[in-house]
Amino acid sequence: MRLRVTTGMLGALLLAGSLLSGTSSAQLPTLPSLTPALLLDIARVPAPPAGIGLQVHADFPAEAPLQLDGVSIYSLTADITPAGTILTRQVLTGADFGPSTGPRVAECDDPTFIPTGVTWNVDSMPILWRFDRRSTPAGLKAEKTLLTVRSAHRVWPQAQSVCADRDHYSFGYNYLGHTAKNPKYDETNIVDFGDLGQGALAVNSTWYTSTNKIVEVDLRLNKVDYNWTNVEGLKMYQVRNVVAHELGHQIGLDDLESPHDDLTMFGLIGKGELNKVTLGRGDLKGANTLSP
């Protein structure tokens, strides 16, 4: 069972360590194979420098969940803490999705959100980012893909939603142009396509200080194992849909299980779906609560 988070609960949650996922550590699967080396392999990033934490959020597709210690994982959030230890924040498995978890909640009636435990400083707004156009998958036009990625970056700042009651918050993004850099801790926030470990579909890497303040975010989509599209209606992974979801992790929100299927932060990503490009009540409330 997950927690429904309200503004008044956030302070307690941010101090709760393993409770950040909405479950107690006793409810999380035991994953002895989840080591710093494996986490770095999934994200395809180097180890963080001493005193800097790295939070990796990895989404795995329904057809190929991560198989680890006898568990089928569709969504994983785990850290290499500033002290160098592993902290597992969230693990969503097949049991977290489907009708057995309760009736589906309407997008604009569902206030649920889960913080990841790391937040931004106000002087980091807007988030400055770059895109590696040369990483665009074969078969996609680089300029069209850039426009799609930039469109996804407007979903959160503009509170794009079908809900009448919207929250206001300070998250914003400014695009600075092309980069040839790869994801790593280098004071540059980037989006690119490339290789990811263990069959991950998309990974958001967040570097943060010992006071849990975010200093950098990098997002990579896996073009080696999966096909992507900018065209609505095609049964491939929609660039805008997945980027909009991953940006929710960048602002400090974790994934949700059923029955929260209609929210942007719902943890399963399907081929051809575009459900995540409009924010629901919980998405808006989460962004408002975490707004620096």
Coordinates of C-alpha atoms in Angstrom, one line a residue:
M1 CA 0.0 0.0 0.0
R2 CA 1.4 3.4 -1.0
L3 CA 0.9 6.8 0.8
R4 CA -1.1 9.6 -0.5
V5 CA 1.1 12.6 0.0
T6 CA -0.1 16.0 1.0
T7 CA 1.8 19.3 1.5
G8 CA 1.7 18.9 5.2
M9 CA 3.3 15.4 5.0
L10 CA 6.2 16.4 2.8
G11 CA 8.6 17.5 5.5
A12 CA 8.2 14.3 7.4
L13 CA 8.6 12.3 4.2
L14 CA 11.8 14.1 3.3
L15 CA 13.2 13.0 6.7
A16 CA 11.9 9.5 6.4
G17 CA 14.7 7.8 4.3
S18 CA 13.3 4.6 3.1
L19 CA 9.7 5.9 3.4
L20 CA 10.3 8.2 0.5
S21 CA 8.9 5.6 -1.9
G22 CA 5.6 5.5 0.0
T23 CA 6.4 2.1 1.5
S24 CA 8.5 1.0 4.4
S25 CA 11.9 -0.6 3.7
A26 CA 10.4 -3.9 4.9
Q27 CA 8.0 -3.9 2.0
L28 CA 10.7 -3.4 -0.6
P29 CA 12.1 -6.5 -2.2
T30 CA 15.5 -7.6 -0.9
L31 CA 17.9 -7.0 -3.8
P32 CA 21.4 -8.2 -2.8
S33 CA 22.6 -7.9 -6.4
L34 CA 21.8 -4.2 -6.6
T35 CA 25.3 -2.9 -6.1
P36 CA 26.8 0.5 -7.0
A37 CA 28.4 -1.2 -10.0
L38 CA 25.1 -2.5 -11.3
L39 CA 23.4 0.9 -10.9
L40 CA 26.2 2.6 -12.8
D41 CA 25.9 0.0 -15.5
I42 CA 22.1 0.5 -15.9
A43 CA 22.6 4.3 -16.2
R44 CA 25.8 4.1 -18.2
V45 CA 27.4 6.8 -16.1
P46 CA 30.7 7.0 -14.1
A47 CA 30.7 6.8 -10.3
P48 CA 29.9 10.2 -8.7
P49 CA 32.7 12.1 -7.0
A50 CA 33.1 11.9 -3.2
G51 CA 30.4 13.8 -1.3
I52 CA 28.0 13.8 -4.3
G53 CA 25.0 11.4 -4.4
L54 CA 23.6 9.8 -7.6
Q55 CA 20.0 8.9 -7.8
V56 CA 19.1 6.6 -10.7
H57 CA 15.6 6.2 -11.9
A58 CA 15.2 3.4 -14.5
D59 CA 12.0 2.5 -16.3
F60 CA 11.8 -0.9 -17.9
P61 CA 9.2 -1.9 -20.6
A62 CA 6.4 -4.2 -19.9
E63 CA 7.8 -6.8 -22.4
A64 CA 11.2 -6.8 -20.7
P65 CA 11.3 -6.1 -17.0
L66 CA 14.6 -6.2 -15.2
Q67 CA 15.1 -9.6 -13.7
L68 CA 17.0 -9.2 -10.4
D69 CA 17.2 -11.6 -7.4
G70 CA 14.0 -13.4 -8.6
V71 CA 12.1 -10.1 -8.9
S72 CA 10.6 -8.7 -12.2
I73 CA 11.2 -5.0 -11.9
Y74 CA 9.4 -2.4 -14.1
S75 CA 10.4 0.7 -12.2
L76 CA 13.5 1.2 -10.0
T77 CA 14.7 4.2 -8.0
A78 CA 18.0 3.8 -6.1
D79 CA 20.8 5.9 -5.0
I80 CA 24.5 5.8 -4.5
T81 CA 24.5 8.1 -1.5
P82 CA 27.1 10.8 -0.9
A83 CA 28.7 8.3 1.6
G84 CA 28.9 5.7 -1.2
T85 CA 26.3 3.3 0.0
I86 CA 23.2 1.9 -1.8
L87 CA 19.8 3.3 -0.9
T88 CA 16.8 1.6 -2.6
R89 CA 14.0 4.1 -2.7
Q90 CA 11.4 2.3 -4.8
V91 CA 10.8 -1.0 -6.6
L92 CA 7.6 -1.5 -8.7
T93 CA 6.9 -5.1 -9.9
G94 CA 4.1 -6.7 -11.8
A95 CA 2.1 -7.0 -8.6
D96 CA 1.9 -3.2 -8.4
F97 CA 0.0 -3.0 -11.7
G98 CA -3.4 -4.2 -12.8
P99 CA -7.0 -4.4 -11.6
S100 CA -6.1 -6.3 -8.4
T101 CA -4.8 -3.1 -6.8
G102 CA -8.2 -1.4 -6.9
P103 CA -10.5 0.6 -9.2
R104 CA -8.9 3.1 -11.5
V105 CA -9.0 6.7 -10.4
A106 CA -9.8 9.5 -12.8
E107 CA -7.0 11.8 -13.9
C108 CA -8.4 15.0 -12.4
D109 CA -9.7 13.3 -9.2
D110 CA -6.4 11.6 -8.2
P111 CA -4.2 13.6 -5.8
T112 CA -1.5 11.0 -5.4
F113 CA 2.2 11.7 -5.8
I114 CA 5.4 10.4 -4.2
P115 CA 8.6 12.5 -3.7
T116 CA 12.0 11.0 -4.5
G117 CA 13.6 12.7 -1.5
V118 CA 15.9 15.2 -3.4
T119 CA 14.8 18.7 -4.4
W120 CA 16.0 21.8 -6.2
N121 CA 17.2 25.2 -4.9
V122 CA 15.3 28.2 -6.2
D123 CA 18.5 29.6 -7.7
S124 CA 18.7 26.6 -10.0
M125 CA 15.5 27.7 -11.8
P126 CA 15.1 27.6 -14.7
I127 CA 16.8 24.3 -15.4
L128 CA 19.2 24.8 -18.3
W129 CA 19.6 21.8 -20.6
R130 CA 21.1 20.7 -23.9
F131 CA 20.3 18.0 -26.4
D132 CA 22.7 15.8 -28.4
R133 CA 21.1 15.9 -31.9
R134 CA 23.7 13.5 -33.3
S135 CA 22.4 10.8 -30.9
T136 CA 18.9 10.8 -32.7
P137 CA 18.0 7.2 -33.7
A138 CA 18.3 6.2 -37.3
G139 CA 14.9 6.7 -39.0
L140 CA 14.0 9.8 -37.0
K141 CA 14.8 13.3 -38.2
A142 CA 17.0 15.2 -35.7
E143 CA 15.2 18.5 -36.0
K144 CA 11.8 17.0 -35.6
T145 CA 13.0 15.0 -32.6
L146 CA 14.5 18.1 -31.0
L147 CA 11.1 19.9 -31.4
T148 CA 9.4 16.9 -29.8
V149 CA 11.8 16.8 -26.9
R150 CA 11.4 20.6 -26.4
S151 CA 7.6 20.2 -26.5
A152 CA 7.9 17.6 -23.7
H153 CA 9.9 20.1 -21.7
R154 CA 6.9 22.5 -21.8
V155 CA 4.5 20.0 -20.2
W156 CA 5.6 20.6 -16.6
P157 CA 6.4 24.4 -16.7
Q158 CA 3.2 25.2 -18.5
A159 CA 1.2 22.8 -16.3
Q160 CA -0.3 21.2 -19.4
S161 CA -3.4 19.5 -18.1
V162 CA -7.1 18.7 -18.9
C163 CA -7.9 19.4 -15.3
A164 CA -9.7 22.7 -14.5
D165 CA -8.0 23.3 -11.1
R166 CA -4.3 23.8 -11.6
D167 CA -1.5 24.4 -9.2
H168 CA 1.2 27.0 -9.8
Y169 CA 4.9 26.3 -9.3
S170 CA 8.3 27.6 -10.3
F171 CA 9.7 24.8 -12.4
G172 CA 11.0 25.9 -15.7
Y173 CA 13.4 24.8 -18.5
N174 CA 15.6 26.8 -20.9
Y175 CA 17.1 25.0 -23.9
L176 CA 20.7 26.0 -24.5
G177 CA 21.4 24.2 -27.7
H178 CA 23.4 21.1 -29.0
T179 CA 25.9 19.2 -26.9
A180 CA 28.2 16.3 -27.7
K181 CA 28.5 15.3 -24.1
N182 CA 27.4 12.0 -22.6
P183 CA 25.6 11.6 -19.3
K184 CA 27.9 12.1 -16.4
Y185 CA 28.5 14.6 -13.6
D186 CA 29.9 17.6 -15.4
E187 CA 27.6 20.5 -14.6
T188 CA 25.6 20.1 -17.8
N189 CA 22.0 18.9 -17.9
I190 CA 21.6 16.8 -21.1
V191 CA 19.1 14.7 -23.0
D192 CA 20.3 12.1 -25.4
F193 CA 19.7 8.7 -27.0
G194 CA 22.1 5.9 -26.5
D195 CA 22.9 2.6 -24.8
L196 CA 21.5 1.7 -21.3
G197 CA 22.3 -1.4 -19.3
Q198 CA 20.0 -4.3 -18.3
G199 CA 17.5 -3.4 -21.0
A200 CA 16.3 -0.2 -19.4
L201 CA 14.0 1.8 -21.6
A202 CA 14.8 5.2 -20.1
V203 CA 17.0 6.4 -17.3
N204 CA 17.1 9.7 -15.4
S205 CA 20.3 10.3 -13.5
T206 CA 20.2 12.9 -10.7
W207 CA 23.3 14.1 -8.8
Y208 CA 22.7 15.8 -5.5
T209 CA 24.6 17.2 -2.4
S210 CA 24.8 15.8 1.1
T211 CA 21.8 18.2 1.9
N212 CA 19.7 16.4 -0.8
K213 CA 19.8 19.4 -3.1
I214 CA 19.9 18.5 -6.9
V215 CA 22.9 19.9 -8.8
E216 CA 22.5 18.1 -12.1
V217 CA 20.1 15.9 -14.1
D218 CA 20.8 13.8 -17.3
L219 CA 18.2 11.9 -19.3
R220 CA 18.9 9.1 -21.7
L221 CA 16.5 7.1 -23.9
N222 CA 17.6 3.6 -25.0
K223 CA 17.9 3.5 -28.8
V224 CA 19.8 0.3 -28.9
D225 CA 17.1 -2.0 -27.7
Y226 CA 13.9 -0.1 -28.6
N227 CA 12.3 1.8 -31.4
W228 CA 11.1 5.4 -31.0
T229 CA 8.7 7.7 -32.9
N230 CA 7.6 11.3 -33.0
V231 CA 4.4 10.3 -34.9
E232 CA 1.2 9.8 -33.0
G233 CA -0.6 6.6 -33.6
L234 CA 2.4 4.4 -34.2
K235 CA 3.0 1.4 -31.9
M236 CA 6.4 2.4 -30.9
Y237 CA 7.6 4.4 -27.9
Q238 CA 6.6 8.0 -28.2
V239 CA 9.5 10.4 -27.5
R240 CA 7.3 13.1 -26.1
N241 CA 5.4 10.7 -23.8
V242 CA 8.5 9.2 -22.3
V243 CA 10.4 12.4 -21.9
A244 CA 7.5 14.1 -20.2
H245 CA 7.3 11.2 -17.7
E246 CA 11.1 11.2 -17.1
L247 CA 11.1 15.0 -16.5
G248 CA 8.7 14.3 -13.6
H249 CA 11.6 12.4 -12.0
Q250 CA 13.9 15.4 -12.7
I251 CA 11.7 17.6 -10.6
G252 CA 11.6 15.1 -7.8
L253 CA 8.6 12.8 -8.3
D254 CA 8.7 9.0 -8.2
D255 CA 6.6 6.5 -10.0
L256 CA 3.0 5.4 -9.1
E257 CA 1.4 2.0 -9.3
S258 CA -2.2 1.1 -10.2
P259 CA -4.9 2.4 -9.8
H260 CA -3.2 5.7 -10.7
D261 CA -2.9 4.7 -14.4
D262 CA -4.0 8.1 -15.7
L263 CA -1.4 10.2 -14.0
T264 CA 1.8 11.2 -15.8
M265 CA 3.9 9.5 -13.1
F266 CA 2.2 6.1 -13.5
G267 CA 5.1 3.7 -13.7
L268 CA 4.3 1.6 -16.8
I269 CA 5.1 3.0 -20.2
G270 CA 3.4 1.4 -23.2
K271 CA 4.2 1.5 -26.9
G272 CA 2.2 4.2 -28.7
E273 CA 0.7 5.7 -25.6
L274 CA 0.5 9.5 -25.0
N275 CA -1.2 9.4 -21.6
K276 CA 1.7 11.1 -19.9
V277 CA 1.8 14.3 -21.9
T278 CA -1.1 15.8 -19.8
L279 CA -0.7 16.3 -16.1
G280 CA -3.3 15.0 -13.6
R281 CA -4.2 16.3 -10.2
G282 CA -1.5 14.3 -8.4
D283 CA 1.2 15.4 -10.9
L284 CA 0.2 19.1 -10.4
K285 CA 0.1 18.8 -6.6
G286 CA 3.4 17.1 -6.5
A287 CA 5.1 19.7 -8.6
N288 CA 3.5 22.4 -6.5
T289 CA 4.7 20.8 -3.3
L290 CA 8.2 20.3 -4.5
S291 CA 8.5 23.7 -6.2
P292 CA 11.6 25.6 -4.8

